[in-house]
Short mmCIF file of C-alpha atoms in Angstrom, two decimals:
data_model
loop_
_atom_site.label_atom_id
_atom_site.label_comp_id
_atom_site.label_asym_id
_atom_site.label_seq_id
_atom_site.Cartn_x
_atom_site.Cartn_y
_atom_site.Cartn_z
CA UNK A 21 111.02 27.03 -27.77
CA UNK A 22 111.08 27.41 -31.80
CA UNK A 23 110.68 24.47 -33.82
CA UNK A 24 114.28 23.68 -34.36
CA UNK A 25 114.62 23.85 -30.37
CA UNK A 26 111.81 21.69 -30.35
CA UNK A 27 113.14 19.47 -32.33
CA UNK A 28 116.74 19.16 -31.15
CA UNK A 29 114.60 17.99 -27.58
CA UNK A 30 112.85 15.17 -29.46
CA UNK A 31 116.27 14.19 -30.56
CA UNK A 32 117.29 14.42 -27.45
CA UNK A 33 114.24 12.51 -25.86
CA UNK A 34 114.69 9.37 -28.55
CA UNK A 35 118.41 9.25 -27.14
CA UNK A 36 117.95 9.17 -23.45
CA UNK A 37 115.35 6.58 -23.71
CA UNK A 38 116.75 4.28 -26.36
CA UNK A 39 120.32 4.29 -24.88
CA UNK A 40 118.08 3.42 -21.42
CA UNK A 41 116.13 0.54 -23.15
CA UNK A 42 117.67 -0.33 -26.45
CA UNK A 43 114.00 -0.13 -27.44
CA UNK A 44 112.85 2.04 -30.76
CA UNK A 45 110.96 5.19 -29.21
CA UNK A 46 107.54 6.52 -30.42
CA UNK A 47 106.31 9.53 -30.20
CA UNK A 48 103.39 8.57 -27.36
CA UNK A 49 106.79 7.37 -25.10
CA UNK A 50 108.05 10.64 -25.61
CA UNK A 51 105.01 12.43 -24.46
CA UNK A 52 104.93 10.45 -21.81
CA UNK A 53 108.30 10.74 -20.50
CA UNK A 54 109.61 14.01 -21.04
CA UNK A 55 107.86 17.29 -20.37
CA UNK A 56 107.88 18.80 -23.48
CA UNK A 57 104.50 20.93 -23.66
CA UNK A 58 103.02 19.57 -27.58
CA UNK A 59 101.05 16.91 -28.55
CA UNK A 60 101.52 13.66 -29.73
CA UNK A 61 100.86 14.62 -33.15
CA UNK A 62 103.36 17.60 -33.08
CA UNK A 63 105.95 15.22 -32.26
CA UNK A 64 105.35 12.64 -34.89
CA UNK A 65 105.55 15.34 -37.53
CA UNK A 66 108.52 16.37 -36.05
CA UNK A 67 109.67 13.03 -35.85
CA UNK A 68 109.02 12.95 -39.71
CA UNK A 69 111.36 15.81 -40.27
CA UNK A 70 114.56 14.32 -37.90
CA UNK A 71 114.04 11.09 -39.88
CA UNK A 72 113.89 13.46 -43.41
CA UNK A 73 117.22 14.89 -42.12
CA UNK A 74 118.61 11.15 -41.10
CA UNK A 75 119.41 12.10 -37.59
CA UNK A 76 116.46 9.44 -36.79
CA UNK A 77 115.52 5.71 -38.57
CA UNK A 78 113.15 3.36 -38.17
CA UNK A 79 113.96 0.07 -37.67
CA UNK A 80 110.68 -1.37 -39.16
CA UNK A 81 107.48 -0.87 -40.05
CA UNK A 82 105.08 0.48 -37.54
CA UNK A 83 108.13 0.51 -35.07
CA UNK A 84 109.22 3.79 -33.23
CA UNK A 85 112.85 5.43 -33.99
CA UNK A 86 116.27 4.80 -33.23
CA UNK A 87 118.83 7.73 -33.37
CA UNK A 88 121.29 7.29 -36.54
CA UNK A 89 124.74 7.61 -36.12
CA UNK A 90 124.61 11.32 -37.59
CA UNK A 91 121.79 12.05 -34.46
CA UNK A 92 124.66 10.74 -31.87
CA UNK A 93 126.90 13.15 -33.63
CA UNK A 94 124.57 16.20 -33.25
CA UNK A 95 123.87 15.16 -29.78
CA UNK A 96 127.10 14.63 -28.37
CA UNK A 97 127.73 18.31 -30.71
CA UNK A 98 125.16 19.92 -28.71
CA UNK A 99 126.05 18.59 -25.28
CA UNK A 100 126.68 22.08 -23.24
CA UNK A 101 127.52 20.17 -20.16
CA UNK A 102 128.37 16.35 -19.21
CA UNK A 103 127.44 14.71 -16.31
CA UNK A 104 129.69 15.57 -13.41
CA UNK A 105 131.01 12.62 -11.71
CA UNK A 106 129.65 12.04 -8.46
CA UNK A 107 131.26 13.46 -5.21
CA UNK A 108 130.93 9.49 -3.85
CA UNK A 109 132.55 8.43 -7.55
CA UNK A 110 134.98 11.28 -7.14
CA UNK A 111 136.68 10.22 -3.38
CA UNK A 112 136.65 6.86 -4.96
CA UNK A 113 138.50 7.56 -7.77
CA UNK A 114 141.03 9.55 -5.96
CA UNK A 115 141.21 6.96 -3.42
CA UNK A 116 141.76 3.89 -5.62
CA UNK A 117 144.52 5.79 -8.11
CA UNK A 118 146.19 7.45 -5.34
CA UNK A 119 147.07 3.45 -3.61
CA UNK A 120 148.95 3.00 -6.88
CA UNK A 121 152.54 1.67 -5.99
CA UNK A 122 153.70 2.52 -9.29
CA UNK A 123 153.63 2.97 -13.02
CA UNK A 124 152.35 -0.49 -14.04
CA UNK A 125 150.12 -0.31 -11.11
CA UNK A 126 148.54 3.11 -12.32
CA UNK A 127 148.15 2.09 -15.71
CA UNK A 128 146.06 -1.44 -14.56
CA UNK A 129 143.79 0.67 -11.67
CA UNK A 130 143.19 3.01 -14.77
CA UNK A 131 141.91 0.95 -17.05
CA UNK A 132 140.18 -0.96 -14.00
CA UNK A 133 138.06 2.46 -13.09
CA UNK A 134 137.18 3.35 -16.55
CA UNK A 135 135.55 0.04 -17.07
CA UNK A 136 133.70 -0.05 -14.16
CA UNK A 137 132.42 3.67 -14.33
CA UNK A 138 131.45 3.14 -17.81
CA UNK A 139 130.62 -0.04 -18.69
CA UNK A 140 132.46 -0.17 -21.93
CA UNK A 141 135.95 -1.41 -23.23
CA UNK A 142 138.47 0.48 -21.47
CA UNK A 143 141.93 1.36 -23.38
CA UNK A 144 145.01 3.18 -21.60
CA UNK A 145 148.39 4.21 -23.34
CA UNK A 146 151.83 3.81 -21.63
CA UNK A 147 153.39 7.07 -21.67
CA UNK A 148 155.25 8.15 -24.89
CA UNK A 149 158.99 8.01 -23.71
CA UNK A 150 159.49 10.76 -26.29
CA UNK A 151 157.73 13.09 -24.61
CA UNK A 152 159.06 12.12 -21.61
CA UNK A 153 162.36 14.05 -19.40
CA UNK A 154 164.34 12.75 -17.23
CA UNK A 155 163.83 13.53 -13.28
CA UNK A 156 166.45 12.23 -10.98
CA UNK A 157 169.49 9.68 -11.99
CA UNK A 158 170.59 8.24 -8.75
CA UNK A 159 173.53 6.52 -8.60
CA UNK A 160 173.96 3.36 -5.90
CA UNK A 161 177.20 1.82 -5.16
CA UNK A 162 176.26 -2.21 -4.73
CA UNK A 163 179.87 -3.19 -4.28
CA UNK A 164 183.26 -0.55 -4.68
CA UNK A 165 183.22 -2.17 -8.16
CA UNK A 166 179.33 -2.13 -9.35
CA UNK A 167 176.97 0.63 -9.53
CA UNK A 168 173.05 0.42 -9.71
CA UNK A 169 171.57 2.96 -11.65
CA UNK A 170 168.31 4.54 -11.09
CA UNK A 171 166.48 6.76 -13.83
CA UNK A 172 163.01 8.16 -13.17
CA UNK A 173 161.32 10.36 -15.54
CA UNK A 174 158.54 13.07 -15.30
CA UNK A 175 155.87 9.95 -15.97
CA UNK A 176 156.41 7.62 -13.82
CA UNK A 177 158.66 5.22 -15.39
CA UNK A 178 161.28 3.94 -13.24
CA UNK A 179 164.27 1.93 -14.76
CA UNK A 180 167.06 0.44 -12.61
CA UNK A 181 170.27 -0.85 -14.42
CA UNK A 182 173.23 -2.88 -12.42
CA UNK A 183 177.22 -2.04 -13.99
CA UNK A 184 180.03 -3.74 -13.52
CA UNK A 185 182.28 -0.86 -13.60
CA UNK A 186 186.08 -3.50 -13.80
CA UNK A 187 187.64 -1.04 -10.94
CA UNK A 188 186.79 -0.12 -8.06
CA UNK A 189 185.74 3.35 -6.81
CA UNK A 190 185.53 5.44 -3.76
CA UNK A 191 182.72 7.11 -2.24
CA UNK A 192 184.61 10.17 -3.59
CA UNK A 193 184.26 9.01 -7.05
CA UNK A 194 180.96 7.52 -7.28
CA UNK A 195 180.00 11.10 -5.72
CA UNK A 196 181.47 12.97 -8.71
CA UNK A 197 179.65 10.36 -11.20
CA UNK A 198 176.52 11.56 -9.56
CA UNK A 199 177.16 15.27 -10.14
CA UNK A 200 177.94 14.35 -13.55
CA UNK A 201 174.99 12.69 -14.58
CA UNK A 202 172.54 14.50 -12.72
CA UNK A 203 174.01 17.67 -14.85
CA UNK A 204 174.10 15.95 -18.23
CA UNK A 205 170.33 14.29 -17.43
CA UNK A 206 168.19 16.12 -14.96
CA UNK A 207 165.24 17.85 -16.46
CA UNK A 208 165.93 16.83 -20.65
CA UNK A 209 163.87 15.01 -22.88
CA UNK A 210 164.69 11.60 -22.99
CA UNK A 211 166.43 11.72 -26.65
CA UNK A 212 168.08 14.73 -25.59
CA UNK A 213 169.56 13.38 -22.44
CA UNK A 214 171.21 10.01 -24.20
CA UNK A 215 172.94 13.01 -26.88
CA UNK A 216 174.53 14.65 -23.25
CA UNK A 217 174.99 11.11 -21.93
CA UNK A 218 176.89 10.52 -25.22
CA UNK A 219 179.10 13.20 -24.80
CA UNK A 220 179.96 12.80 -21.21
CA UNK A 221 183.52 10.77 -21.52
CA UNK A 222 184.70 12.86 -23.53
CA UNK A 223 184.38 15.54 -20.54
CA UNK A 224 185.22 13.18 -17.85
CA UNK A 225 188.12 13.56 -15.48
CA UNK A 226 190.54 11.02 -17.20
CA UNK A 227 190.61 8.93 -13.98
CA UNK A 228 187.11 8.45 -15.09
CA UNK A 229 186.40 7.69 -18.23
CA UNK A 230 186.58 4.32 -18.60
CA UNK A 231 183.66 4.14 -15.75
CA UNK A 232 182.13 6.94 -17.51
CA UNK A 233 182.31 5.37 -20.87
CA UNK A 234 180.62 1.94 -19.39
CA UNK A 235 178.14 3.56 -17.59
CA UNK A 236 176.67 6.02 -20.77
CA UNK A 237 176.60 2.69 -22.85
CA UNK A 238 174.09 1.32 -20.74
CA UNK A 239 172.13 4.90 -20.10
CA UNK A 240 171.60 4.91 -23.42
CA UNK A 241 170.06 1.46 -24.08
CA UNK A 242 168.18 2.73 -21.18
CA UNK A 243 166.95 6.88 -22.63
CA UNK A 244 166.73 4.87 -26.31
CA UNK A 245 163.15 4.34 -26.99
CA UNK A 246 161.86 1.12 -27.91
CA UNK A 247 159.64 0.97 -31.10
CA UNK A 248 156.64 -0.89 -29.29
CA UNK A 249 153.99 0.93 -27.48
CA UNK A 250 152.54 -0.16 -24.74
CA UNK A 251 148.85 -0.85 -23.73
CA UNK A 252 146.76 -1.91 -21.26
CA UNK A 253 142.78 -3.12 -21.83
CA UNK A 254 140.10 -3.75 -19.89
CA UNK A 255 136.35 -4.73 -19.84
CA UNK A 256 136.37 -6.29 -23.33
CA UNK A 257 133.40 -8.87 -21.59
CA UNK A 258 131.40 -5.79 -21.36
CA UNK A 259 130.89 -5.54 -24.80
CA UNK A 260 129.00 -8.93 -25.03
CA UNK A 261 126.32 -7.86 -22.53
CA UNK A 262 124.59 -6.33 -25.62
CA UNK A 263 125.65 -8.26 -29.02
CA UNK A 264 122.30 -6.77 -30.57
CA UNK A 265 124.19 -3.37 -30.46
CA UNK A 266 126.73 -4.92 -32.87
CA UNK A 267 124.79 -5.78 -36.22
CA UNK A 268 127.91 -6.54 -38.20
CA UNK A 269 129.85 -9.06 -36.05
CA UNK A 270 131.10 -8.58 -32.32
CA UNK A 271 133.72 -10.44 -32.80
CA UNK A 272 135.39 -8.43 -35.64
CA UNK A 273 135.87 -5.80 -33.21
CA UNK A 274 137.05 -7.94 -30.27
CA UNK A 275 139.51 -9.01 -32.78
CA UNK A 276 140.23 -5.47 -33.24
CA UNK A 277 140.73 -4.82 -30.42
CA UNK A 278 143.58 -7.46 -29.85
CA UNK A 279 145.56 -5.46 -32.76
CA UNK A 280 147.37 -2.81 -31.05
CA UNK A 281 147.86 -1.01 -34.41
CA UNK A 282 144.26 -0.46 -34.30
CA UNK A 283 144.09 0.84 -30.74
CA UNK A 284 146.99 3.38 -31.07
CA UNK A 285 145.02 4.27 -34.18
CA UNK A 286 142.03 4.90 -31.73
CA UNK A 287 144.45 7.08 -29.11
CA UNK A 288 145.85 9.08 -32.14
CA UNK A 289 143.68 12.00 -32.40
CA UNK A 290 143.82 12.07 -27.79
CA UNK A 291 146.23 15.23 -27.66
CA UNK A 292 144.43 17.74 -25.86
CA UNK A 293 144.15 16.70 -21.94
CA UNK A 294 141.18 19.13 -21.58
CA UNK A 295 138.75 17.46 -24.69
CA UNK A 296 137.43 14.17 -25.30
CA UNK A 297 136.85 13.41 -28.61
CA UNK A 298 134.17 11.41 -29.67
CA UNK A 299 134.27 9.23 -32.77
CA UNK A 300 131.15 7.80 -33.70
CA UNK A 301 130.30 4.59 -36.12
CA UNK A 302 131.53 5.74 -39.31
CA UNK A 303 133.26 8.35 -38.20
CA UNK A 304 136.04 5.67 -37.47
CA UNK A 305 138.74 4.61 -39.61
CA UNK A 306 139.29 1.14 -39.04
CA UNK A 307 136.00 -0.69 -40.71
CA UNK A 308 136.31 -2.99 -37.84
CA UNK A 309 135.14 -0.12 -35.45
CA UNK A 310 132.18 0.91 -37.52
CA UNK A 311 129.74 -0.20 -35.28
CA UNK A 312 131.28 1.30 -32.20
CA UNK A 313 131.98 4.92 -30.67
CA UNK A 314 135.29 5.72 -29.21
CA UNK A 315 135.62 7.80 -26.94
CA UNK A 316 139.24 9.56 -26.28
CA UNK A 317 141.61 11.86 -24.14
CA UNK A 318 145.52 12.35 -23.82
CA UNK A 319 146.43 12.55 -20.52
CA UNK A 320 149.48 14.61 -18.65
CA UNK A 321 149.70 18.33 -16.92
CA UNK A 322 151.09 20.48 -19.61
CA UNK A 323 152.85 17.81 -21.41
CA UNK A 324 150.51 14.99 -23.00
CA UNK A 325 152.33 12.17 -21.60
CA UNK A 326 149.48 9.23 -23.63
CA UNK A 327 146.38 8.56 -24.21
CA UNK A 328 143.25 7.14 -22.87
CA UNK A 329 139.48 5.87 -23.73
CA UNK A 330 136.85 3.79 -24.09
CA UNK A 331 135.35 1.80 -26.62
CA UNK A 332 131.39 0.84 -26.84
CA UNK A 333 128.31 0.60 -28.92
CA UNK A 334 127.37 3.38 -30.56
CA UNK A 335 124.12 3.48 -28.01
CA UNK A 336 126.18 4.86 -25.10
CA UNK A 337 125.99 7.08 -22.34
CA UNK A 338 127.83 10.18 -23.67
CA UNK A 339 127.34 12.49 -20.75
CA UNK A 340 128.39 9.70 -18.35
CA UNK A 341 131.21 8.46 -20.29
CA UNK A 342 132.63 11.59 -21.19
CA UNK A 343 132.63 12.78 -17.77
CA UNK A 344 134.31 9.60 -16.37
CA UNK A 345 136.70 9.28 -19.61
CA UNK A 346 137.22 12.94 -18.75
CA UNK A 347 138.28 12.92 -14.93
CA UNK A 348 140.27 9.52 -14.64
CA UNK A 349 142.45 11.51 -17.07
CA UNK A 350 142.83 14.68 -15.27
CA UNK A 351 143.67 12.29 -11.97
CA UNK A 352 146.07 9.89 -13.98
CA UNK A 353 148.21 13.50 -15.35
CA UNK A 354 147.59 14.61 -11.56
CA UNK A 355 149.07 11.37 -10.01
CA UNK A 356 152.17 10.89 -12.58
CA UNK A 357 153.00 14.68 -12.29
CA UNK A 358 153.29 14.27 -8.61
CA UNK A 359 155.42 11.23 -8.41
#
């Protein structure tokens, strides 16, 4: 290998074994460890020149190196493959998301398997109802004179809505209140299917469209997006195994991590399903995170339905977290496409 090569392996060498030990690496450990063919001496000099280009530091005097966060960055840059998941961590995975009884229950198993894979602070976004469409609308008659509603969209979400309808139906009619919904709803995006919804009584048989008119009022409370997104976090006590990998305060990003304007902020740039991207240290744009890498994906099979990550010291696993990050994704789109 040339000298840069050579050099990009040392890099590599001081991150494998200080994200192993959270102990500064010399150049003897290195020698040691990793089969790299030079000297001791050779890799002190070129220890010299990573720590002239700040991609390495040294803690303190007489003290090996630490990798900066601008030698994470050229790293994680250089990484030409992650790990793979296991075939063992792979069955499991499918195994554990696949029992999910529902939406909520996705989300929480989620958030469950990133933590435990990775060993960091797991994050997972509800899907966006924007970029959600509408499924299936069944309609259930209760009584002749009330009607349960059922709306399930592409991601999962199921909403069920009870109407007192003030007259009573017939199979007949609640039959032709199905066809008419299902046409107005099935397959739109959700704002575009409470516009149809909108115009439905004013299609309606007239025998109809006082039921009509009652039952698009509360569709469209239903298809009307609420303002607040939802998340779910877990593994926030992994964090304190290591408060030494936080040297401006841990609990300025715990508290961070409690503001859920500052974990959307996180998810914000997760819009490709196929990439994680890795924000490291300073890289972030809350100065709360500074300290920490975040690690994130949007999630969904053609359409990015939310997004997911995790959130850790900037001495992390990025091979092993990017491949788990990277597959609990590609399972959660997966799952929620086939529902």
């Amino acid at each position: 290998m040339n000298a840069d090569e050579r050099r990009f392996a040392v890099l590599r060498a001081i991150v494998a074994d200080y994200v192993a030990t959270q102990e500064p690496v010399g150049s003897r450990m290195i020698v040691e460890r990793h089969n790299l063919g030079v000297s001791s001496a050779t890799v002190r000099n070129d220890m010299a020149v990573l720590e002239e280009d700040g991609l390495i530091a040294q803690p303190h005097t007489s003290a090996g190196r630490v990798p900066t966060d601008k030698g994470y960055r050229l790293f994680v840059d250089q990484l030409t493959q992650v790990k793979p998941l296991s075939a063992a961590e792979r069955r499991a995975v499918t195994a554990f998301l696949d029992g999910a009884v529902d939406l909520d229950d996705v989300m929480r198993r989620s958030v469950r398997l990133l933590a435990q894979l990775t060993r960091q602070v797991a994050v997972v976004q509800y899907p966006t109802l924007t970029r959600s469409t509408v499924r299936h609308c069944e309609v259930v008659a209760l009584t002749p004179a009330r009607l349960m509603l059922v709306l399930i969209t592409d991601s999962g979400r199921v909403d069920q809505r009870v109407v007192d309808l003030g007259q009573v139906l017939t199979d007949d009619d609640v039959a032709r209140i199905r066809t008419l919904l299902a046409g107005s709803l099935t397959g739109r995006p959700l704002a575009a299917a409470s516009v149809a919804v909108a115009d439905l009584p004013g299609t309606a048989p007239a025998d109809l469209r006082d039921v009509v008119t009652t039952i698009a009022t509360v569709l469209i409370e239903t298809l009307v997006e609420h303002p607040e997104e939802r998340l779910v976090l877990g593994g926030t006590g992994n964090l304190t195994r290591n408060v030494a990998d936080f040297p401006g305060s841990l609990r300025t990003v715990l508290e961070a991590l409690e503001e859920q304007v500052v974990v959307l902020k996180l998810l914000a740039a997760a819009q490709d399903p196929g990439t994680v991207t890795v924000r490291i240290g300073e890289e972030n744009e809350a100065e709360e995170m500074r300290d920490t890498s975040v690690l994130s994906i949007g999630y969904g099979t053609g359409t990015v339905l939310g997004g997911m990550g995790v959130v850790g010291p900037t001495r992390m696993d990025y091979p092993g977290s990017i491949a788990a990050v990277h597959a609990v994704a590609r399972y959660v789109g997966e799952i929620l496409a086939g529902r």
